[in-house]
Amino acid sequence: ARDPLIATIASLPVAGTLYQYDNGARGAQIAVAGTAVTDLAMRVIYAAPVISSNDTFNYTVSDGTNTSANTAPVNITSKSNQTITFNALAGKNEGDPVFGISASVTSGLPITFSILSGPATIASTGPTTADVTLTGAGADVVVQASQPGDADFYPAPSVSQSFHVNG
């Protein structure tokens, strides 16, 4: 019969904290390099620091007789925050032609525009632009810019701007 594999933490993360995996919850903190992983599936829990950062730690694997010659790195890439800039929109008059709007986001990802309320429709014309068509008058129109995030960025806080359509 083969000996079970044993994982050992060869180096600790620089920014975060490692814990033993204990039925899906944090177990004892792994505070010293050379600590054996107690979970049979060789899982640990990584707790990220409050401030986002990339991190790495290494481990070795042993079958009780032989230990891996090289350490295997575990790289942790944290997501970044992003911010939308969406400037104020000028008031409009009933019958005004379709007009363009734009916003920017610090991540450079595409922005989604939507009409939250009011007499208007919106159509995307590019990654950070859209056209607004007025469909009525005598009310405020509220336009929202949003960005849902991706593998590298958290969702941006949505930004709304309103304008009045005179009748």
CSV table of N, CA and C in Angstrom, one decimal:
chain,number,residue,atom,x,y,z
A,1,ALA,N,0.8,-1.2,0.0
A,1,ALA,CA,0.0,0.0,0.0
A,1,ALA,C,0.9,1.2,0.0
A,2,ARG,N,0.4,2.3,-0.7
A,2,ARG,CA,1.1,3.5,-0.8
A,2,ARG,C,0.8,4.4,0.4
A,3,ASP,N,1.9,5.1,0.9
A,3,ASP,CA,1.7,6.0,1.9
A,3,ASP,C,0.8,7.2,1.4
A,4,PRO,N,0.0,7.8,2.3
A,4,PRO,CA,-0.7,9.0,1.8
A,4,PRO,C,0.2,10.2,1.6
A,5,LEU,N,-0.2,11.0,0.7
A,5,LEU,CA,0.7,12.2,0.4
A,5,LEU,C,0.5,13.2,1.5
A,6,ILE,N,1.6,13.9,1.8
A,6,ILE,CA,1.6,14.9,2.8
A,6,ILE,C,2.1,16.2,2.2
A,7,ALA,N,1.3,17.3,2.3
A,7,ALA,CA,1.7,18.6,1.8
A,7,ALA,C,2.3,19.4,3.0
A,8,THR,N,3.4,20.1,2.7
A,8,THR,CA,4.0,20.9,3.8
A,8,THR,C,4.2,22.3,3.2
A,9,ILE,N,3.8,23.3,4.0
A,9,ILE,CA,4.0,24.7,3.6
A,9,ILE,C,5.4,25.0,3.6
A,10,ALA,N,6.0,25.4,2.5
A,10,ALA,CA,7.5,25.6,2.4
A,10,ALA,C,7.8,27.1,2.7
A,11,SER,N,6.9,28.0,2.3
A,11,SER,CA,7.0,29.4,2.6
A,11,SER,C,5.7,30.0,2.8
A,12,LEU,N,5.6,31.0,3.7
A,12,LEU,CA,4.4,31.7,4.0
A,12,LEU,C,4.1,32.8,3.1
A,13,PRO,N,2.8,33.2,2.9
A,13,PRO,CA,2.5,34.3,2.1
A,13,PRO,C,3.0,35.6,2.7
A,14,VAL,N,3.3,36.6,1.9
A,14,VAL,CA,3.9,37.9,2.4
A,14,VAL,C,2.8,38.7,3.0
A,15,ALA,N,1.6,38.8,2.4
A,15,ALA,CA,0.6,39.7,2.9
A,15,ALA,C,-0.5,39.0,3.6
A,16,GLY,N,-1.0,37.9,3.2
A,16,GLY,CA,-2.2,37.2,3.7
A,16,GLY,C,-1.8,36.2,4.8
A,17,THR,N,-2.8,35.5,5.3
A,17,THR,CA,-2.6,34.5,6.4
A,17,THR,C,-3.1,33.2,5.9
A,18,LEU,N,-2.4,32.1,6.2
A,18,LEU,CA,-2.8,30.7,5.9
A,18,LEU,C,-3.4,30.1,7.1
A,19,TYR,N,-4.5,29.3,6.9
A,19,TYR,CA,-5.1,28.5,8.0
A,19,TYR,C,-5.3,27.1,7.5
A,20,GLN,N,-5.3,26.2,8.4
A,20,GLN,CA,-5.6,24.8,8.1
A,20,GLN,C,-7.1,24.8,7.6
A,21,TYR,N,-7.4,23.9,6.7
A,21,TYR,CA,-8.8,23.7,6.3
A,21,TYR,C,-9.5,22.8,7.2
A,22,ASP,N,-10.6,23.2,7.8
A,22,ASP,CA,-11.3,22.4,8.8
A,22,ASP,C,-12.8,22.3,8.5
A,23,ASN,N,-13.1,21.3,7.6
A,23,ASN,CA,-14.5,21.1,7.2
A,23,ASN,C,-15.1,22.4,6.6
A,24,GLY,N,-14.4,23.1,5.8
A,24,GLY,CA,-14.8,24.3,5.1
A,24,GLY,C,-14.7,25.6,5.9
A,25,ALA,N,-14.1,25.5,7.1
A,25,ALA,CA,-13.9,26.7,7.9
A,25,ALA,C,-12.4,26.8,8.2
A,26,ARG,N,-12.1,28.0,8.8
A,26,ARG,CA,-10.7,28.2,9.2
A,26,ARG,C,-10.4,27.3,10.4
A,27,GLY,N,-9.3,26.6,10.3
A,27,GLY,CA,-8.7,25.9,11.4
A,27,GLY,C,-7.6,26.7,12.0
A,28,ALA,N,-6.6,26.0,12.5
A,28,ALA,CA,-5.5,26.7,13.1
A,28,ALA,C,-4.7,27.4,12.1
A,29,GLN,N,-4.2,28.6,12.6
A,29,GLN,CA,-3.3,29.4,11.7
A,29,GLN,C,-2.0,28.7,11.4
A,30,ILE,N,-1.6,28.8,10.1
A,30,ILE,CA,-0.3,28.2,9.8
A,30,ILE,C,0.7,29.4,9.8
A,31,ALA,N,1.5,29.4,10.9
A,31,ALA,CA,2.3,30.6,11.1
A,31,ALA,C,3.8,30.3,10.9
A,32,VAL,N,4.2,29.1,10.6
A,32,VAL,CA,5.6,28.7,10.5
A,32,VAL,C,5.8,27.9,9.2
A,33,ALA,N,6.8,28.2,8.4
A,33,ALA,CA,7.1,27.4,7.3
A,33,ALA,C,7.5,26.1,7.8
A,34,GLY,N,7.2,25.0,7.0
A,34,GLY,CA,7.5,23.7,7.4
A,34,GLY,C,6.3,23.0,8.1
A,35,THR,N,5.2,23.7,8.3
A,35,THR,CA,4.0,23.1,8.9
A,35,THR,C,3.3,22.2,7.9
A,36,ALA,N,2.9,21.0,8.3
A,36,ALA,CA,2.2,20.0,7.5
A,36,ALA,C,0.8,20.4,7.4
A,37,VAL,N,0.2,20.2,6.2
A,37,VAL,CA,-1.2,20.5,5.9
A,37,VAL,C,-2.0,19.3,6.5
A,38,THR,N,-3.0,19.6,7.3
A,38,THR,CA,-3.7,18.5,8.0
A,38,THR,C,-4.9,17.9,7.2
A,39,ASP,N,-5.4,18.7,6.2
A,39,ASP,CA,-6.5,18.2,5.4
A,39,ASP,C,-6.1,17.1,4.5
A,40,LEU,N,-6.8,16.0,4.4
A,40,LEU,CA,-6.4,14.9,3.6
A,40,LEU,C,-6.4,15.2,2.1
A,41,ALA,N,-7.2,16.2,1.7
A,41,ALA,CA,-7.2,16.7,0.3
A,41,ALA,C,-6.2,17.8,0.1
A,42,MET,N,-5.3,18.1,1.1
A,42,MET,CA,-4.3,19.1,1.0
A,42,MET,C,-4.8,20.5,0.8
A,43,ARG,N,-5.9,20.8,1.4
A,43,ARG,CA,-6.5,22.2,1.2
A,43,ARG,C,-6.1,23.1,2.4
A,44,VAL,N,-5.9,24.3,2.1
A,44,VAL,CA,-5.7,25.4,3.1
A,44,VAL,C,-6.6,26.5,2.8
A,45,ILE,N,-6.8,27.4,3.8
A,45,ILE,CA,-7.6,28.6,3.5
A,45,ILE,C,-6.7,29.8,3.6
A,46,TYR,N,-6.7,30.6,2.6
A,46,TYR,CA,-5.9,31.9,2.5
A,46,TYR,C,-6.8,33.0,2.8
A,47,ALA,N,-6.5,33.8,3.8
A,47,ALA,CA,-7.2,35.0,4.2
A,47,ALA,C,-6.4,36.2,3.7
A,48,ALA,N,-7.0,36.9,2.8
A,48,ALA,CA,-6.4,38.1,2.2
A,48,ALA,C,-6.3,39.2,3.2
A,49,PRO,N,-5.3,40.1,3.0
A,49,PRO,CA,-5.2,41.3,3.8
A,49,PRO,C,-6.3,42.3,3.5
A,50,VAL,N,-6.5,43.2,4.4
A,50,VAL,CA,-7.5,44.2,4.2
A,50,VAL,C,-7.2,45.0,2.9
A,51,ILE,N,-6.0,45.4,2.6
A,51,ILE,CA,-5.6,46.1,1.4
A,51,ILE,C,-5.3,45.1,0.4
A,52,SER,N,-5.9,45.2,-0.8
A,52,SER,CA,-5.7,44.2,-1.9
A,52,SER,C,-4.3,44.2,-2.3
A,53,SER,N,-3.8,43.0,-2.5
A,53,SER,CA,-2.4,42.8,-3.0
A,53,SER,C,-2.3,41.4,-3.6
A,54,ASN,N,-1.3,41.3,-4.5
A,54,ASN,CA,-1.0,39.9,-5.0
A,54,ASN,C,-0.1,39.3,-3.9
A,55,ASP,N,-0.2,37.9,-3.9
A,55,ASP,CA,0.6,37.2,-2.9
A,55,ASP,C,1.0,35.9,-3.5
A,56,THR,N,1.8,35.2,-2.8
A,56,THR,CA,2.3,33.8,-3.2
A,56,THR,C,2.8,33.1,-1.9
A,57,PHE,N,2.6,31.8,-2.0
A,57,PHE,CA,3.3,30.9,-1.0
A,57,PHE,C,3.6,29.6,-1.7
A,58,ASN,N,4.5,28.8,-1.1
A,58,ASN,CA,5.0,27.6,-1.7
A,58,ASN,C,4.7,26.4,-0.8
A,59,TYR,N,4.6,25.2,-1.4
A,59,TYR,CA,4.5,24.0,-0.7
A,59,TYR,C,5.3,22.9,-1.3
A,60,THR,N,5.5,21.8,-0.6
A,60,THR,CA,6.2,20.6,-1.1
A,60,THR,C,5.2,19.5,-0.8
A,61,VAL,N,5.4,18.4,-1.5
A,61,VAL,CA,4.6,17.2,-1.3
A,61,VAL,C,5.5,16.0,-1.0
A,62,SER,N,5.1,15.2,-0.1
A,62,SER,CA,5.9,14.0,0.3
A,62,SER,C,5.0,12.8,0.4
A,63,ASP,N,5.5,11.6,0.1
A,63,ASP,CA,4.7,10.4,0.3
A,63,ASP,C,5.1,9.6,1.5
A,64,GLY,N,5.9,10.3,2.4
A,64,GLY,CA,6.4,9.7,3.6
A,64,GLY,C,7.8,9.2,3.5
A,65,THR,N,8.2,8.9,2.2
A,65,THR,CA,9.6,8.5,1.9
A,65,THR,C,10.3,9.5,1.1
A,66,ASN,N,9.7,10.0,0.1
A,66,ASN,CA,10.3,10.9,-0.8
A,66,ASN,C,9.6,12.3,-0.8
A,67,THR,N,10.3,13.4,-0.8
A,67,THR,CA,9.8,14.7,-0.8
A,67,THR,C,10.1,15.3,-2.2
A,68,SER,N,9.1,16.1,-2.7
A,68,SER,CA,9.3,16.7,-4.0
A,68,SER,C,10.6,17.6,-3.9
A,69,ALA,N,11.4,17.6,-5.0
A,69,ALA,CA,12.6,18.4,-5.0
A,69,ALA,C,12.4,19.8,-5.1
A,70,ASN,N,11.3,20.2,-5.8
A,70,ASN,CA,11.0,21.6,-6.0
A,70,ASN,C,9.7,22.0,-5.3
A,71,THR,N,9.7,23.2,-4.9
A,71,THR,CA,8.4,23.7,-4.2
A,71,THR,C,7.5,24.1,-5.3
A,72,ALA,N,6.2,24.0,-5.1
A,72,ALA,CA,5.2,24.4,-6.0
A,72,ALA,C,4.6,25.7,-5.5
A,73,PRO,N,4.7,26.8,-6.4
A,73,PRO,CA,4.1,28.1,-5.9
A,73,PRO,C,2.6,28.1,-6.1
A,74,VAL,N,2.0,28.8,-5.2
A,74,VAL,CA,0.6,29.1,-5.3
A,74,VAL,C,0.5,30.7,-5.4
A,75,ASN,N,0.1,31.2,-6.5
A,75,ASN,CA,0.0,32.6,-6.7
A,75,ASN,C,-1.4,33.1,-6.5
A,76,ILE,N,-1.6,34.1,-5.8
A,76,ILE,CA,-2.9,34.7,-5.5
A,76,ILE,C,-2.9,36.1,-6.0
A,77,THR,N,-3.9,36.3,-6.9
A,77,THR,CA,-4.0,37.6,-7.5
A,77,THR,C,-5.3,38.2,-7.0
A,78,SER,N,-5.3,39.3,-6.4
A,78,SER,CA,-6.5,40.0,-5.9
A,78,SER,C,-7.1,40.9,-6.9
A,79,LYS,N,-8.3,41.2,-6.8
A,79,LYS,CA,-9.0,42.1,-7.7
A,79,LYS,C,-8.8,43.5,-7.2
A,80,SER,N,-8.9,44.4,-8.2
A,80,SER,CA,-8.7,45.8,-7.9
A,80,SER,C,-10.1,46.5,-8.0
A,81,ASN,N,-10.2,47.6,-7.3
A,81,ASN,CA,-11.4,48.5,-7.3
A,81,ASN,C,-11.3,49.3,-8.6
A,82,GLN,N,-12.5,49.8,-9.0
A,82,GLN,CA,-12.6,50.7,-10.2
A,82,GLN,C,-13.6,51.8,-9.9
A,83,THR,N,-13.5,52.9,-10.6
A,83,THR,CA,-14.4,54.0,-10.3
A,83,THR,C,-14.8,54.6,-11.7
A,84,ILE,N,-16.1,54.9,-11.7
A,84,ILE,CA,-16.7,55.5,-13.0
A,84,ILE,C,-16.8,57.0,-12.8
A,85,THR,N,-16.4,57.7,-13.9
A,85,THR,CA,-16.6,59.1,-14.0
A,85,THR,C,-17.7,59.4,-15.0
A,86,PHE,N,-18.8,60.0,-14.6
A,86,PHE,CA,-20.0,60.2,-15.5
A,86,PHE,C,-20.5,61.6,-15.1
A,87,ASN,N,-20.1,62.6,-16.0
A,87,ASN,CA,-20.4,64.0,-15.7
A,87,ASN,C,-21.9,64.3,-15.9
A,88,ALA,N,-22.3,65.4,-15.3
A,88,ALA,CA,-23.6,65.9,-15.3
A,88,ALA,C,-24.1,66.1,-16.7
A,89,LEU,N,-25.4,65.9,-16.9
A,89,LEU,CA,-26.1,66.0,-18.2
A,89,LEU,C,-26.9,67.2,-18.2
A,90,ALA,N,-26.9,68.0,-19.4
A,90,ALA,CA,-27.6,69.2,-19.5
A,90,ALA,C,-29.1,68.9,-19.8
A,91,GLY,N,-30.0,69.9,-19.3
A,91,GLY,CA,-31.4,69.7,-19.6
A,91,GLY,C,-31.7,69.7,-21.1
A,92,LYS,N,-32.8,69.2,-21.5
A,92,LYS,CA,-33.2,69.0,-22.9
A,92,LYS,C,-34.6,69.6,-23.1
A,93,ASN,N,-35.0,69.8,-24.4
A,93,ASN,CA,-36.3,70.2,-24.7
A,93,ASN,C,-37.0,69.1,-25.6
A,94,GLU,N,-38.3,69.0,-25.4
A,94,GLU,CA,-39.1,68.1,-26.2
A,94,GLU,C,-38.8,68.3,-27.7
A,95,GLY,N,-38.5,67.2,-28.4
A,95,GLY,CA,-38.2,67.3,-29.8
A,95,GLY,C,-36.7,67.5,-30.1
A,96,ASP,N,-35.9,67.6,-29.1
A,96,ASP,CA,-34.4,67.6,-29.4
A,96,ASP,C,-34.0,66.3,-30.0
A,97,PRO,N,-33.0,66.4,-30.9
A,97,PRO,CA,-32.5,65.2,-31.5
A,97,PRO,C,-31.8,64.2,-30.6
A,98,VAL,N,-31.6,63.0,-31.0
A,98,VAL,CA,-30.8,62.0,-30.3
A,98,VAL,C,-29.5,62.7,-29.9
A,99,PHE,N,-29.0,62.4,-28.7
A,99,PHE,CA,-27.7,63.0,-28.3
A,99,PHE,C,-26.9,61.9,-27.6
A,100,GLY,N,-25.6,62.1,-27.7
A,100,GLY,CA,-24.6,61.1,-27.2
A,100,GLY,C,-24.2,61.5,-25.8
A,101,ILE,N,-23.9,60.4,-25.0
A,101,ILE,CA,-23.3,60.6,-23.7
A,101,ILE,C,-22.1,59.6,-23.6
A,102,SER,N,-21.3,59.9,-22.6
A,102,SER,CA,-20.1,59.1,-22.4
A,102,SER,C,-19.7,59.1,-20.9
A,103,ALA,N,-19.0,58.1,-20.5
A,103,ALA,CA,-18.4,58.0,-19.2
A,103,ALA,C,-17.1,57.3,-19.3
A,104,SER,N,-16.3,57.3,-18.3
A,104,SER,CA,-15.0,56.6,-18.3
A,104,SER,C,-15.0,55.8,-17.0
A,105,VAL,N,-14.1,54.7,-17.0
A,105,VAL,CA,-13.9,53.9,-15.8
A,105,VAL,C,-12.4,53.6,-15.7
A,106,THR,N,-11.9,53.7,-14.5
A,106,THR,CA,-10.5,53.6,-14.3
A,106,THR,C,-9.9,52.2,-14.8
A,107,SER,N,-10.7,51.2,-14.8
A,107,SER,CA,-10.2,49.9,-15.3
A,107,SER,C,-10.1,49.8,-16.8
A,108,GLY,N,-10.8,50.7,-17.6
A,108,GLY,CA,-10.8,50.7,-19.0
A,108,GLY,C,-11.8,49.7,-19.6
A,109,LEU,N,-12.6,49.0,-18.7
A,109,LEU,CA,-13.6,48.0,-19.2
A,109,LEU,C,-14.8,48.7,-19.7
A,110,PRO,N,-15.6,48.0,-20.5
A,110,PRO,CA,-16.8,48.6,-21.1
A,110,PRO,C,-17.8,49.0,-20.0
A,111,ILE,N,-18.6,50.1,-20.3
A,111,ILE,CA,-19.6,50.6,-19.4
A,111,ILE,C,-21.0,50.3,-19.9
A,112,THR,N,-21.9,49.9,-19.0
A,112,THR,CA,-23.3,49.7,-19.4
A,112,THR,C,-24.1,50.9,-19.0
A,113,PHE,N,-24.9,51.5,-19.9
A,113,PHE,CA,-25.8,52.6,-19.6
A,113,PHE,C,-27.2,52.1,-19.6
A,114,SER,N,-28.0,52.6,-18.7
A,114,SER,CA,-29.4,52.3,-18.6
A,114,SER,C,-30.2,53.5,-18.2
A,115,ILE,N,-31.5,53.5,-18.6
A,115,ILE,CA,-32.4,54.6,-18.2
A,115,ILE,C,-33.2,54.0,-16.9
A,116,LEU,N,-33.0,54.7,-15.8
A,116,LEU,CA,-33.7,54.2,-14.6
A,116,LEU,C,-35.1,54.7,-14.5
A,117,SER,N,-35.3,55.9,-15.0
A,117,SER,CA,-36.7,56.5,-15.1
A,117,SER,C,-36.7,57.7,-16.0
A,118,GLY,N,-37.9,58.0,-16.5
A,118,GLY,CA,-38.1,59.1,-17.3
A,118,GLY,C,-38.4,58.8,-18.8
A,119,PRO,N,-38.8,59.8,-19.5
A,119,PRO,CA,-39.2,59.6,-20.9
A,119,PRO,C,-38.0,59.6,-21.9
A,120,ALA,N,-37.2,58.5,-21.9
A,120,ALA,CA,-36.1,58.3,-22.8
A,120,ALA,C,-35.7,56.9,-23.0
A,121,THR,N,-35.1,56.6,-24.1
A,121,THR,CA,-34.5,55.3,-24.3
A,121,THR,C,-33.0,55.5,-24.5
A,122,ILE,N,-32.2,54.4,-24.4
A,122,ILE,CA,-30.8,54.5,-24.6
A,122,ILE,C,-30.3,53.3,-25.4
A,123,ALA,N,-29.2,53.5,-26.2
A,123,ALA,CA,-28.6,52.5,-27.0
A,123,ALA,C,-27.1,52.7,-27.0
A,124,SER,N,-26.4,51.6,-26.7
A,124,SER,CA,-25.0,51.6,-26.6
A,124,SER,C,-24.4,51.9,-28.0
A,125,THR,N,-23.4,52.7,-28.1
A,125,THR,CA,-22.7,53.0,-29.3
A,125,THR,C,-21.2,52.7,-29.3
A,126,GLY,N,-20.7,52.3,-28.2
A,126,GLY,CA,-19.3,51.9,-28.0
A,126,GLY,C,-19.1,51.5,-26.6
A,127,PRO,N,-17.8,51.1,-26.2
A,127,PRO,CA,-17.5,50.6,-24.9
A,127,PRO,C,-17.8,51.6,-23.8
A,128,THR,N,-17.8,52.9,-24.1
A,128,THR,CA,-18.0,54.0,-23.0
A,128,THR,C,-19.0,55.0,-23.5
A,129,THR,N,-19.8,54.8,-24.6
A,129,THR,CA,-20.7,55.8,-25.1
A,129,THR,C,-22.0,55.2,-25.4
A,130,ALA,N,-23.0,56.1,-25.4
A,130,ALA,CA,-24.4,55.6,-25.8
A,130,ALA,C,-25.2,56.8,-26.3
A,131,ASP,N,-26.2,56.5,-27.1
A,131,ASP,CA,-27.1,57.6,-27.6
A,131,ASP,C,-28.4,57.5,-26.8
A,132,VAL,N,-28.9,58.7,-26.4
A,132,VAL,CA,-30.2,58.9,-25.7
A,132,VAL,C,-31.2,59.5,-26.6
A,133,THR,N,-32.4,58.8,-26.7
A,133,THR,CA,-33.5,59.3,-27.5
A,133,THR,C,-34.6,59.7,-26.5
A,134,LEU,N,-35.1,61.0,-26.7
A,134,LEU,CA,-36.2,61.5,-25.8
A,134,LEU,C,-37.5,60.9,-26.4
A,135,THR,N,-38.4,60.5,-25.4
A,135,THR,CA,-39.7,59.9,-25.8
A,135,THR,C,-40.9,60.7,-25.2
A,136,GLY,N,-40.6,61.8,-24.5
A,136,GLY,CA,-41.7,62.5,-23.9
A,136,GLY,C,-41.1,63.8,-23.3
A,137,ALA,N,-41.9,64.5,-22.5
A,137,ALA,CA,-41.5,65.8,-21.9
A,137,ALA,C,-42.1,66.0,-20.5
A,138,GLY,N,-41.6,67.0,-19.9
A,138,GLY,CA,-42.2,67.4,-18.6
A,138,GLY,C,-41.7,66.5,-17.4
A,139,ALA,N,-40.6,65.9,-17.6
A,139,ALA,CA,-40.2,65.0,-16.5
A,139,ALA,C,-38.6,64.9,-16.5
A,140,ASP,N,-38.1,64.4,-15.4
A,140,ASP,CA,-36.7,64.1,-15.3
A,140,ASP,C,-36.4,62.7,-15.8
A,141,VAL,N,-35.2,62.6,-16.4
A,141,VAL,CA,-34.7,61.3,-16.9
A,141,VAL,C,-33.5,61.0,-16.0
A,142,VAL,N,-33.4,59.8,-15.6
A,142,VAL,CA,-32.3,59.4,-14.7
A,142,VAL,C,-31.5,58.3,-15.5
A,143,VAL,N,-30.2,58.6,-15.8
A,143,VAL,CA,-29.4,57.7,-16.6
A,143,VAL,C,-28.3,57.1,-15.6
A,144,GLN,N,-28.1,55.8,-15.7
A,144,GLN,CA,-27.1,55.1,-14.8
A,144,GLN,C,-26.0,54.5,-15.7
A,145,ALA,N,-24.8,54.7,-15.2
A,145,ALA,CA,-23.6,54.1,-15.8
A,145,ALA,C,-23.1,53.1,-14.8
A,146,SER,N,-22.9,51.8,-15.3
A,146,SER,CA,-22.4,50.8,-14.4
A,146,SER,C,-21.3,49.9,-15.1
A,147,GLN,N,-20.6,49.2,-14.3
A,147,GLN,CA,-19.5,48.3,-14.8
A,147,GLN,C,-19.5,47.1,-13.8
A,148,PRO,N,-19.8,45.9,-14.3
A,148,PRO,CA,-20.0,44.8,-13.4
A,148,PRO,C,-18.7,44.1,-12.9
A,149,GLY,N,-17.5,44.5,-13.4
A,149,GLY,CA,-16.3,43.9,-13.0
A,149,GLY,C,-16.0,42.7,-13.9
A,150,ASP,N,-14.8,42.1,-13.6
A,150,ASP,CA,-14.4,40.9,-14.3
A,150,ASP,C,-13.4,40.1,-13.4
A,151,ALA,N,-12.6,39.3,-13.9
A,151,ALA,CA,-11.7,38.5,-13.1
A,151,ALA,C,-10.7,39.3,-12.4
A,152,ASP,N,-10.4,40.5,-12.9
A,152,ASP,CA,-9.4,41.4,-12.3
A,152,ASP,C,-9.9,42.6,-11.5
A,153,PHE,N,-11.2,42.9,-11.7
A,153,PHE,CA,-11.7,44.1,-11.1
A,153,PHE,C,-13.1,43.8,-10.4
A,154,TYR,N,-13.3,44.4,-9.3
A,154,TYR,CA,-14.6,44.3,-8.6
A,154,TYR,C,-15.5,45.2,-9.4
A,155,PRO,N,-16.9,45.0,-9.2
A,155,PRO,CA,-17.8,45.9,-9.8
A,155,PRO,C,-17.6,47.3,-9.3
A,156,ALA,N,-17.8,48.3,-10.3
A,156,ALA,CA,-17.6,49.7,-9.9
A,156,ALA,C,-18.9,50.2,-9.3
A,157,PRO,N,-18.9,51.1,-8.3
A,157,PRO,CA,-20.1,51.7,-7.9
A,157,PRO,C,-20.8,52.4,-9.0
A,158,SER,N,-22.1,52.1,-9.2
A,158,SER,CA,-22.8,52.8,-10.3
A,158,SER,C,-22.9,54.3,-10.0
A,159,VAL,N,-23.0,55.0,-11.1
A,159,VAL,CA,-23.1,56.5,-11.0
A,159,VAL,C,-24.3,56.9,-11.9
A,160,SER,N,-25.2,57.7,-11.3
A,160,SER,CA,-26.4,58.2,-12.0
A,160,SER,C,-26.4,59.7,-12.2
A,161,GLN,N,-26.9,60.1,-13.3
A,161,GLN,CA,-27.0,61.5,-13.6
A,161,GLN,C,-28.5,61.7,-14.1
A,162,SER,N,-29.0,62.9,-13.8
A,162,SER,CA,-30.4,63.2,-14.2
A,162,SER,C,-30.4,64.5,-15.0
A,163,PHE,N,-31.4,64.6,-15.8
A,163,PHE,CA,-31.7,65.9,-16.6
A,163,PHE,C,-33.2,66.0,-16.7
A,164,HIS,N,-33.6,67.2,-16.9
A,164,HIS,CA,-35.0,67.5,-17.1
A,164,HIS,C,-35.3,67.7,-18.6
A,165,VAL,N,-36.5,67.2,-19.1
A,165,VAL,CA,-36.9,67.4,-20.4
A,165,VAL,C,-38.1,68.4,-20.4
A,166,ASN,N,-37.9,69.6,-20.9
A,166,ASN,CA,-38.9,70.6,-20.9
A,166,ASN,C,-39.9,70.3,-22.0
A,167,GLY,N,-41.2,70.6,-21.7
A,167,GLY,CA,-42.3,70.3,-22.7
A,167,GLY,C,-42.6,71.5,-23.5
